[in-house]
mmCIF file of C-alpha atoms in Angstrom:
data_model
loop_
_atom_site.group_PDB
_atom_site.id
_atom_site.type_symbol
_atom_site.label_atom_id
_atom_site.label_comp_id
_atom_site.label_asym_id
_atom_site.label_seq_id
_atom_site.Cartn_x
_atom_site.Cartn_y
_atom_site.Cartn_z
ATOM 1 C CA MET A 72 -197.522 67.832 -60.473
ATOM 2 C CA LYS A 73 -193.781 68.019 -60.707
ATOM 3 C CA LYS A 74 -193.112 68.817 -63.924
ATOM 4 C CA PHE A 75 -196.207 71.645 -64.199
ATOM 5 C CA LEU A 76 -194.391 72.947 -60.998
ATOM 6 C CA LYS A 77 -190.865 72.689 -63.378
ATOM 7 C CA ILE A 78 -192.930 74.617 -65.575
ATOM 8 C CA LEU A 79 -194.284 77.570 -63.180
ATOM 9 C CA LEU A 80 -190.748 77.907 -62.159
ATOM 10 C CA PHE A 81 -189.584 78.328 -65.286
ATOM 11 C CA ILE A 82 -191.636 80.452 -66.503
ATOM 12 C CA VAL A 83 -191.736 82.848 -63.171
ATOM 13 C CA LEU A 84 -187.456 82.609 -63.743
ATOM 14 C CA ALA A 85 -187.349 84.328 -67.122
ATOM 15 C CA VAL A 86 -190.828 86.766 -66.326
ATOM 16 C CA VAL A 87 -187.249 87.765 -63.398
ATOM 17 C CA VAL A 88 -184.891 87.545 -65.903
ATOM 18 C CA ILE A 89 -186.986 89.562 -68.863
ATOM 19 C CA LEU A 90 -188.238 92.088 -66.423
ATOM 20 C CA GLY A 91 -184.296 92.710 -64.809
ATOM 21 C CA VAL A 92 -183.288 92.929 -68.741
ATOM 22 C CA SER A 93 -186.058 95.774 -69.351
ATOM 23 C CA ALA A 94 -185.182 96.960 -66.195
ATOM 24 C CA ALA A 95 -181.485 97.089 -67.045
ATOM 25 C CA VAL A 96 -182.793 98.359 -70.458
ATOM 26 C CA ILE A 97 -184.422 100.649 -68.981
ATOM 27 C CA ASN A 98 -181.881 102.034 -66.868
ATOM 28 C CA SER A 99 -178.936 102.602 -69.123
ATOM 29 C CA GLN A 100 -180.882 105.265 -71.084
ATOM 30 C CA ASP A 101 -181.371 108.451 -71.180
ATOM 31 C CA LEU A 102 -185.423 109.911 -71.274
ATOM 32 C CA PRO A 103 -187.475 109.550 -74.047
ATOM 33 C CA THR A 104 -187.157 112.400 -77.262
ATOM 34 C CA TYR A 105 -190.532 113.147 -79.540
ATOM 35 C CA GLU A 106 -191.007 115.549 -82.277
ATOM 36 C CA VAL A 107 -190.092 119.237 -81.717
ATOM 37 C CA GLN A 108 -192.540 121.809 -82.822
ATOM 38 C CA ASN A 109 -191.516 125.421 -82.831
ATOM 39 C CA PRO A 110 -194.870 127.257 -83.369
ATOM 40 C CA ASP A 111 -194.854 131.192 -84.795
ATOM 41 C CA TYR A 112 -195.423 132.827 -81.720
ATOM 42 C CA VAL A 113 -193.759 136.164 -80.133
ATOM 43 C CA ALA A 114 -194.883 137.445 -76.845
ATOM 44 C CA LYS A 115 -195.485 140.530 -76.584
ATOM 45 C CA ALA A 116 -196.946 142.443 -72.720
ATOM 46 C CA ASP A 117 -197.796 145.922 -71.774
ATOM 47 C CA SER A 118 -196.708 146.996 -67.684
ATOM 48 C CA ALA A 119 -198.350 145.084 -66.933
ATOM 49 C CA GLY A 120 -197.930 142.167 -68.462
ATOM 50 C CA LEU A 121 -194.779 142.086 -67.120
ATOM 51 C CA VAL A 122 -195.568 142.542 -62.762
ATOM 52 C CA ARG A 123 -197.934 140.097 -63.910
ATOM 53 C CA GLY A 124 -195.229 137.527 -65.358
ATOM 54 C CA LYS A 125 -192.638 138.032 -63.118
ATOM 55 C CA LYS A 126 -195.969 137.625 -59.973
ATOM 56 C CA PHE A 127 -195.689 134.408 -62.094
ATOM 57 C CA VAL A 128 -192.082 133.437 -62.244
ATOM 58 C CA ASN A 129 -191.216 134.379 -59.185
ATOM 59 C CA MET A 130 -194.045 131.457 -57.845
ATOM 60 C CA LEU A 131 -193.606 128.656 -60.061
ATOM 61 C CA CYS A 132 -190.312 128.835 -61.310
ATOM 62 C CA ALA A 133 -187.847 130.972 -59.239
ATOM 63 C CA GLY A 134 -188.210 128.582 -56.564
ATOM 64 C CA CYS A 135 -186.571 125.412 -58.205
ATOM 65 C CA HIS A 136 -184.343 127.809 -60.810
ATOM 66 C CA LEU A 137 -183.167 131.005 -58.519
ATOM 67 C CA ASN A 138 -179.743 130.285 -57.762
ATOM 68 C CA PRO A 139 -178.805 131.977 -54.243
ATOM 69 C CA GLU A 140 -175.289 133.126 -55.707
ATOM 70 C CA THR A 141 -175.631 134.808 -58.256
ATOM 71 C CA GLY A 142 -179.481 136.242 -57.536
ATOM 72 C CA ARG A 143 -180.098 135.297 -61.895
ATOM 73 C CA LEU A 144 -181.993 132.296 -62.154
ATOM 74 C CA THR A 145 -179.398 130.039 -63.855
ATOM 75 C CA GLY A 146 -180.202 127.130 -62.066
ATOM 76 C CA ALA A 147 -179.837 125.229 -58.545
ATOM 77 C CA LEU A 148 -179.387 121.539 -57.202
ATOM 78 C CA MET A 149 -183.399 120.335 -56.326
ATOM 79 C CA GLU A 150 -182.553 119.206 -53.240
ATOM 80 C CA ASP A 151 -186.884 118.398 -51.941
ATOM 81 C CA ALA A 152 -187.200 114.867 -54.168
ATOM 82 C CA PRO A 153 -184.740 112.788 -54.494
ATOM 83 C CA GLU A 154 -186.094 109.809 -55.755
ATOM 84 C CA PHE A 155 -186.434 111.407 -59.207
ATOM 85 C CA GLY A 156 -182.603 111.350 -59.196
ATOM 86 C CA THR A 157 -179.494 113.586 -58.937
ATOM 87 C CA LEU A 158 -181.781 117.064 -60.213
ATOM 88 C CA TYR A 159 -180.886 120.258 -61.279
ATOM 89 C CA SER A 160 -182.223 122.717 -62.536
ATOM 90 C CA GLN A 161 -181.289 125.462 -65.334
ATOM 91 C CA ASN A 162 -180.222 128.092 -66.668
ATOM 92 C CA ILE A 163 -183.335 129.827 -68.215
ATOM 93 C CA THR A 164 -181.870 133.795 -68.504
ATOM 94 C CA HIS A 165 -181.745 135.228 -71.543
ATOM 95 C CA ASP A 166 -177.856 133.195 -71.667
ATOM 96 C CA LYS A 167 -176.823 132.301 -75.342
ATOM 97 C CA GLU A 168 -174.798 129.585 -74.360
ATOM 98 C CA TYR A 169 -176.063 127.901 -71.212
ATOM 99 C CA GLY A 170 -179.376 129.560 -71.330
ATOM 100 C CA ILE A 171 -182.289 129.986 -73.604
ATOM 101 C CA GLY A 172 -181.116 133.214 -75.337
ATOM 102 C CA ASN A 173 -181.339 130.887 -78.717
ATOM 103 C CA TRP A 174 -184.195 129.960 -78.283
ATOM 104 C CA THR A 175 -187.063 131.380 -80.097
ATOM 105 C CA ASP A 176 -190.942 132.844 -77.916
ATOM 106 C CA GLY A 177 -192.526 129.562 -79.694
ATOM 107 C CA GLU A 178 -189.832 126.492 -78.314
ATOM 108 C CA ILE A 179 -190.490 128.257 -75.046
ATOM 109 C CA LEU A 180 -193.867 128.138 -75.357
ATOM 110 C CA TYR A 181 -193.993 124.332 -76.915
ATOM 111 C CA LEU A 182 -192.101 123.255 -74.013
ATOM 112 C CA LEU A 183 -194.175 125.182 -70.245
ATOM 113 C CA ARG A 184 -197.703 123.604 -72.559
ATOM 114 C CA THR A 185 -196.569 120.637 -73.826
ATOM 115 C CA GLY A 186 -192.910 119.259 -71.740
ATOM 116 C CA ILE A 187 -190.677 118.695 -74.877
ATOM 117 C CA LEU A 188 -187.482 121.078 -75.245
ATOM 118 C CA PRO A 189 -186.457 122.256 -78.086
ATOM 119 C CA ASN A 190 -184.109 119.089 -78.775
ATOM 120 C CA GLY A 191 -186.304 117.627 -78.088
ATOM 121 C CA ARG A 192 -185.590 116.052 -74.783
ATOM 122 C CA TYR A 193 -188.887 115.534 -73.137
ATOM 123 C CA THR A 194 -189.091 117.466 -69.050
ATOM 124 C CA PRO A 195 -189.615 114.541 -66.307
ATOM 125 C CA PRO A 196 -192.787 115.409 -63.899
ATOM 126 C CA TYR A 197 -190.560 117.619 -61.340
ATOM 127 C CA MET A 198 -191.030 119.951 -64.143
ATOM 128 C CA ALA A 199 -194.237 122.601 -64.315
ATOM 129 C CA LYS A 200 -196.139 121.965 -66.995
ATOM 130 C CA LEU A 201 -198.757 125.033 -67.603
ATOM 131 C CA PRO A 202 -202.051 123.070 -70.355
ATOM 132 C CA HIS A 203 -204.239 125.147 -68.118
ATOM 133 C CA MET A 204 -202.930 128.597 -67.511
ATOM 134 C CA SER A 205 -204.730 131.133 -69.953
ATOM 135 C CA ASP A 206 -203.152 132.180 -73.368
ATOM 136 C CA GLU A 207 -201.986 135.238 -71.225
ATOM 137 C CA ASP A 208 -200.690 134.535 -68.765
ATOM 138 C CA ILE A 209 -198.777 132.207 -69.823
ATOM 139 C CA ASN A 210 -198.010 135.387 -72.822
ATOM 140 C CA ASN A 211 -196.658 137.536 -69.379
ATOM 141 C CA VAL A 212 -194.390 135.030 -68.435
ATOM 142 C CA ILE A 213 -192.361 134.040 -70.707
ATOM 143 C CA ALA A 214 -192.865 138.794 -72.211
ATOM 144 C CA PHE A 215 -190.899 138.776 -68.541
ATOM 145 C CA LEU A 216 -188.018 135.690 -69.317
ATOM 146 C CA ARG A 217 -187.664 137.707 -72.879
ATOM 147 C CA SER A 218 -187.704 141.452 -70.445
ATOM 148 C CA ASP A 219 -184.106 143.102 -69.466
ATOM 149 C CA ASP A 220 -184.887 142.656 -65.200
ATOM 150 C CA ASP A 221 -182.345 141.712 -64.097
ATOM 151 C CA LEU A 222 -183.860 138.231 -62.408
ATOM 152 C CA VAL A 223 -183.574 137.227 -66.157
ATOM 153 C CA ALA A 224 -180.508 138.723 -67.644
ATOM 154 C CA ALA A 225 -177.607 136.896 -69.399
ATOM 155 C CA THR A 226 -175.566 134.866 -67.000
ATOM 156 C CA ASN A 227 -172.815 133.525 -68.216
ATOM 157 C CA VAL A 228 -173.019 130.047 -66.325
ATOM 158 C CA PRO A 229 -173.092 126.514 -66.734
ATOM 159 C CA ASP A 230 -175.200 124.360 -66.418
ATOM 160 C CA LYS A 231 -174.571 121.412 -64.219
ATOM 161 C CA PRO A 232 -176.000 117.720 -66.257
ATOM 162 C CA CYS A 233 -178.633 115.839 -64.411
ATOM 163 C CA GLU A 234 -178.996 112.053 -63.215
ATOM 164 C CA PRO A 235 -183.049 111.154 -63.286
ATOM 165 C CA SER A 236 -183.151 107.815 -61.184
ATOM 166 C CA PHE A 237 -184.627 104.182 -62.514
ATOM 167 C CA LEU A 238 -187.908 105.509 -61.513
ATOM 168 C CA THR A 239 -187.977 108.786 -63.271
ATOM 169 C CA LYS A 240 -186.629 107.218 -66.262
ATOM 170 C CA PHE A 241 -189.819 103.978 -66.170
ATOM 171 C CA LEU A 242 -192.079 106.537 -65.144
ATOM 172 C CA CYS A 243 -191.223 108.489 -68.693
ATOM 173 C CA ARG A 244 -191.868 105.236 -70.325
ATOM 174 C CA VAL A 245 -194.866 104.705 -69.408
ATOM 175 C CA ALA A 246 -197.100 107.038 -67.146
ATOM 176 C CA PHE A 247 -195.550 110.241 -68.051
ATOM 177 C CA LYS A 248 -196.139 111.516 -71.840
ATOM 178 C CA PRO A 249 -195.827 114.473 -73.995
ATOM 179 C CA LEU A 250 -199.213 116.752 -73.116
ATOM 180 C CA PRO A 251 -201.085 118.036 -76.030
ATOM 181 C CA PHE A 252 -201.188 121.520 -77.437
ATOM 182 C CA PRO A 253 -203.777 123.490 -76.597
ATOM 183 C CA GLU A 254 -205.416 123.469 -79.752
ATOM 184 C CA LYS A 255 -208.385 125.374 -78.313
ATOM 185 C CA SER A 256 -207.624 129.369 -76.901
ATOM 186 C CA ILE A 257 -207.671 129.591 -72.577
ATOM 187 C CA GLU A 258 -208.961 132.844 -70.986
ATOM 188 C CA THR A 259 -208.766 134.146 -67.819
ATOM 189 C CA PRO A 260 -210.038 134.994 -65.240
ATOM 190 C CA ASP A 261 -211.854 137.753 -64.553
ATOM 191 C CA GLY A 262 -211.590 137.035 -61.225
ATOM 192 C CA SER A 263 -215.769 138.503 -61.438
ATOM 193 C CA ASP A 264 -216.447 134.356 -60.500
ATOM 194 C CA LYS A 265 -214.399 133.359 -56.480
ATOM 195 C CA LEU A 266 -214.927 129.952 -57.052
ATOM 196 C CA ASP A 267 -213.433 129.950 -60.958
ATOM 197 C CA LEU A 268 -210.178 131.941 -60.133
ATOM 198 C CA GLY A 269 -209.463 130.313 -57.250
ATOM 199 C CA LYS A 270 -209.400 127.437 -58.836
ATOM 200 C CA TYR A 271 -207.585 128.378 -62.084
ATOM 201 C CA LEU A 272 -205.270 130.033 -59.368
ATOM 202 C CA THR A 273 -204.414 125.916 -57.039
ATOM 203 C CA ILE A 274 -203.939 124.822 -60.628
ATOM 204 C CA ASN A 275 -201.576 126.893 -62.575
ATOM 205 C CA LEU A 276 -199.690 128.134 -59.248
ATOM 206 C CA ASP A 277 -198.935 123.532 -58.687
ATOM 207 C CA CYS A 278 -200.798 123.643 -55.473
ATOM 208 C CA TRP A 279 -202.358 120.520 -56.414
ATOM 209 C CA THR A 280 -198.955 118.175 -56.930
ATOM 210 C CA CYS A 281 -197.478 119.080 -54.409
ATOM 211 C CA HIS A 282 -200.821 118.495 -51.625
ATOM 212 C CA SER A 283 -202.000 115.293 -53.465
ATOM 213 C CA PRO A 284 -200.236 111.591 -52.294
ATOM 214 C CA SER A 285 -198.492 110.587 -55.359
ATOM 215 C CA PHE A 286 -196.335 112.191 -57.983
ATOM 216 C CA GLU A 287 -196.420 109.087 -60.141
ATOM 217 C CA GLU A 288 -200.962 109.537 -59.886
ATOM 218 C CA LEU A 289 -200.685 112.807 -60.829
ATOM 219 C CA ASN A 290 -202.926 113.465 -63.547
ATOM 220 C CA VAL A 291 -201.741 116.522 -65.038
ATOM 221 C CA LEU A 292 -205.091 116.805 -68.025
ATOM 222 C CA GLU A 293 -207.513 116.726 -64.714
ATOM 223 C CA PRO A 294 -205.962 117.447 -62.178
ATOM 224 C CA GLU A 295 -208.811 117.074 -60.008
ATOM 225 C CA LYS A 296 -209.295 113.552 -60.984
ATOM 226 C CA THR A 297 -206.178 112.708 -59.550
ATOM 227 C CA PRO A 298 -206.331 110.111 -56.758
ATOM 228 C CA GLY A 299 -207.143 112.049 -52.861
ATOM 229 C CA TYR A 300 -206.665 114.951 -55.273
ATOM 230 C CA LEU A 301 -205.060 117.836 -52.607
ATOM 231 C CA SER A 302 -205.467 115.258 -49.452
ATOM 232 C CA GLY A 303 -201.421 115.289 -48.578
ATOM 233 C CA GLY A 304 -199.283 112.165 -47.282
ATOM 234 C CA ASN A 305 -197.340 113.264 -50.489
ATOM 235 C CA GLN A 306 -194.144 111.771 -49.358
ATOM 236 C CA SER A 307 -191.604 112.300 -51.588
ATOM 237 C CA LEU A 308 -190.853 116.555 -49.964
ATOM 238 C CA ILE A 309 -186.832 116.445 -48.580
ATOM 239 C CA ASP A 310 -186.131 119.728 -46.789
ATOM 240 C CA THR A 311 -183.132 120.787 -47.290
ATOM 241 C CA GLU A 312 -181.151 118.756 -44.286
ATOM 242 C CA GLY A 313 -182.265 115.266 -45.540
ATOM 243 C CA ASN A 314 -185.579 115.145 -43.203
ATOM 244 C CA GLN A 315 -189.026 114.054 -44.812
ATOM 245 C CA VAL A 316 -191.008 116.504 -45.154
ATOM 246 C CA LEU A 317 -195.252 115.526 -45.371
ATOM 247 C CA SER A 318 -197.439 117.354 -47.657
ATOM 248 C CA LEU A 319 -201.097 118.389 -46.052
ATOM 249 C CA ASN A 320 -204.080 117.306 -46.116
ATOM 250 C CA ILE A 321 -206.082 120.880 -47.787
ATOM 251 C CA THR A 322 -209.912 119.754 -48.776
ATOM 252 C CA PRO A 323 -212.825 120.414 -46.002
ATOM 253 C CA ASP A 324 -212.567 117.942 -43.785
ATOM 254 C CA LYS A 325 -213.089 119.289 -40.884
ATOM 255 C CA GLU A 326 -210.701 116.752 -38.293
ATOM 256 C CA THR A 327 -207.869 116.661 -40.705
ATOM 257 C CA GLY A 328 -207.774 119.628 -43.412
ATOM 258 C CA LEU A 329 -209.049 122.543 -43.533
ATOM 259 C CA GLY A 330 -212.847 123.026 -42.573
ATOM 260 C CA ASN A 331 -212.645 124.433 -39.062
ATOM 261 C CA TRP A 332 -210.344 127.418 -40.826
ATOM 262 C CA THR A 333 -211.172 130.959 -41.296
ATOM 263 C CA GLU A 334 -210.084 132.404 -45.124
ATOM 264 C CA GLU A 335 -208.394 135.479 -42.897
ATOM 265 C CA GLN A 336 -206.538 132.523 -41.263
ATOM 266 C CA PHE A 337 -205.305 131.199 -44.233
ATOM 267 C CA VAL A 338 -205.108 133.836 -46.225
ATOM 268 C CA GLN A 339 -202.012 134.745 -43.446
ATOM 269 C CA ALA A 340 -200.504 130.940 -43.594
ATOM 270 C CA LEU A 341 -201.203 131.364 -47.491
ATOM 271 C CA LYS A 342 -198.816 134.959 -48.236
ATOM 272 C CA TYR A 343 -196.744 135.378 -45.015
ATOM 273 C CA GLY A 344 -196.081 132.024 -43.356
ATOM 274 C CA VAL A 345 -197.717 132.517 -40.487
ATOM 275 C CA MET A 346 -200.355 130.287 -38.009
ATOM 276 C CA LYS A 347 -201.212 130.681 -34.368
ATOM 277 C CA GLY A 348 -197.606 133.017 -34.287
ATOM 278 C CA GLU A 349 -196.150 130.092 -35.297
ATOM 279 C CA HIS A 350 -194.154 128.999 -38.645
ATOM 280 C CA ALA A 351 -197.403 128.011 -40.978
ATOM 281 C CA LEU A 352 -195.127 126.715 -43.788
ATOM 282 C CA GLN A 353 -192.498 123.876 -44.030
ATOM 283 C CA PHE A 354 -189.527 124.599 -47.313
ATOM 284 C CA PRO A 355 -190.008 123.707 -49.572
ATOM 285 C CA MET A 356 -192.945 125.832 -49.472
ATOM 286 C CA GLU A 357 -192.243 129.629 -49.149
ATOM 287 C CA PRO A 358 -194.950 132.237 -48.734
ATOM 288 C CA TYR A 359 -196.999 133.458 -51.384
ATOM 289 C CA THR A 360 -196.058 137.322 -50.605
ATOM 290 C CA GLU A 361 -196.889 138.017 -54.594
ATOM 291 C CA LEU A 362 -200.825 137.063 -53.976
ATOM 292 C CA THR A 363 -203.361 140.282 -53.520
ATOM 293 C CA ASP A 364 -205.382 138.862 -50.591
ATOM 294 C CA GLU A 365 -208.198 139.044 -53.019
ATOM 295 C CA GLU A 366 -206.687 135.859 -54.655
ATOM 296 C CA ALA A 367 -205.648 134.676 -52.015
ATOM 297 C CA SER A 368 -209.460 133.907 -50.854
ATOM 298 C CA ALA A 369 -210.196 133.111 -53.612
ATOM 299 C CA ILE A 370 -207.988 130.008 -53.422
ATOM 300 C CA PHE A 371 -209.369 129.316 -49.989
ATOM 301 C CA THR A 372 -213.304 129.503 -51.939
ATOM 302 C CA TYR A 373 -211.815 127.213 -54.183
ATOM 303 C CA LEU A 374 -210.284 125.153 -50.950
ATOM 304 C CA GLN A 375 -214.274 124.612 -49.314
ATOM 305 C CA SER A 376 -215.017 122.959 -52.496
ATOM 306 C CA VAL A 377 -213.656 120.250 -53.261
ATOM 307 C CA PRO A 378 -214.745 116.129 -52.063
ATOM 308 C CA SER A 379 -213.833 116.334 -48.132
ATOM 309 C CA ILE A 380 -211.429 113.357 -47.958
ATOM 310 C CA THR A 381 -210.194 112.291 -44.227
ATOM 311 C CA ASN A 382 -206.321 111.751 -44.456
ATOM 312 C CA LYS A 383 -204.790 112.626 -41.067
ATOM 313 C CA VAL A 384 -200.652 113.931 -41.712
ATOM 314 C CA GLU A 385 -198.483 115.352 -38.970
ATOM 315 C CA ARG A 386 -197.306 118.448 -39.983
ATOM 316 C CA THR A 387 -193.769 118.232 -39.425
ATOM 317 C CA ILE A 388 -191.360 120.959 -38.043
ATOM 318 C CA TYR A 389 -187.898 121.241 -38.098
ATOM 319 C CA GLU A 390 -186.336 123.305 -37.031
#
C-alpha cells in the first residue's frame, strides 16, 4: 500500500511539474502566429455604402479604437476586460507608420474574417471577428476605413504594445483559433424578414458575446450554440472606475430576462439608454443611436425568439 501511495505521489508531482513548466513556457511566449493570406480584393462603395460602413465602424470599432484625445481611431487603453491583460487598441487610421496606411484591402479583409494580422499574429478574443457579416457590409466597412472621413485621417500616433495575460496566451493556444475564411458569399438581409434582420444585427454587432455568460465559451462560428446564449452574467466586464459590471439576461425569460418588456421600452433602452426615466446602460455599452427604429425593433423581435433561459442578474449601476 505504501509503495502504491509513493508511486501515486510521484505521478502527481510529475504532473504538477509538467503543468508548471508548460504554463511557464506559454507565459514566456508571445501570441501564436499563422500563415498569412492576402486576397486579391479592392473595396469599393458609393456614398450610401460609405454611410453604412461608417455606421458599423461607429458601433463595432469606435468603442475600442476611438481615442478621445485625437478624436480619431488612433487606439486607446481597453479597460473593460482586465483579465485578458493590459490591452491597447491599435491605430487604424491611414497613417503609414503606425496605422493601416500600408495594408492592402485584402489584408484588412483577411483580418476581419479570420483574426490574423498581416504579420501572421493572431488577434485574441477581445477583438471582434466578422465571420457572419455580409460581403457587402464588410466591403462597406473597409471602404470607409479607406475614405477621407476625419475619423480615419492619417494620424501619426504610435501604437502602445499590449501585455496579454497568461489566460489570453493559454486560451489562444487551446480554445481560440483563427477562423476559416468564408468559401461562399454571405448576403445582406433585405429587411423583409424581421427575424432574419434581427439575428443578423444581434450577431454582427457582437451583442451576444458580452451578453453570454463567458468569453471563454463563445462559439464564434455558431453563436447560437454558445452555452447560455444571451442569458447574461458575464463577469469579465469592468467599468472605468474598476467596478465589475454584469451583462444582463436578454433572453425572453419573463422573470429574469426581457419577457415582460415591450418593444418600445427596448428601443428606448437600446437606442437612447433610457429605461423608465433612468439610465438603462452601463459602461462598456453605449446607446446605439446609429440604429434605425426598424433595426432596433428587428433586434427585439429576434431576442424574443431565442430560447428562454432563467438566469437572474442584478443590474450593476455605478454613479
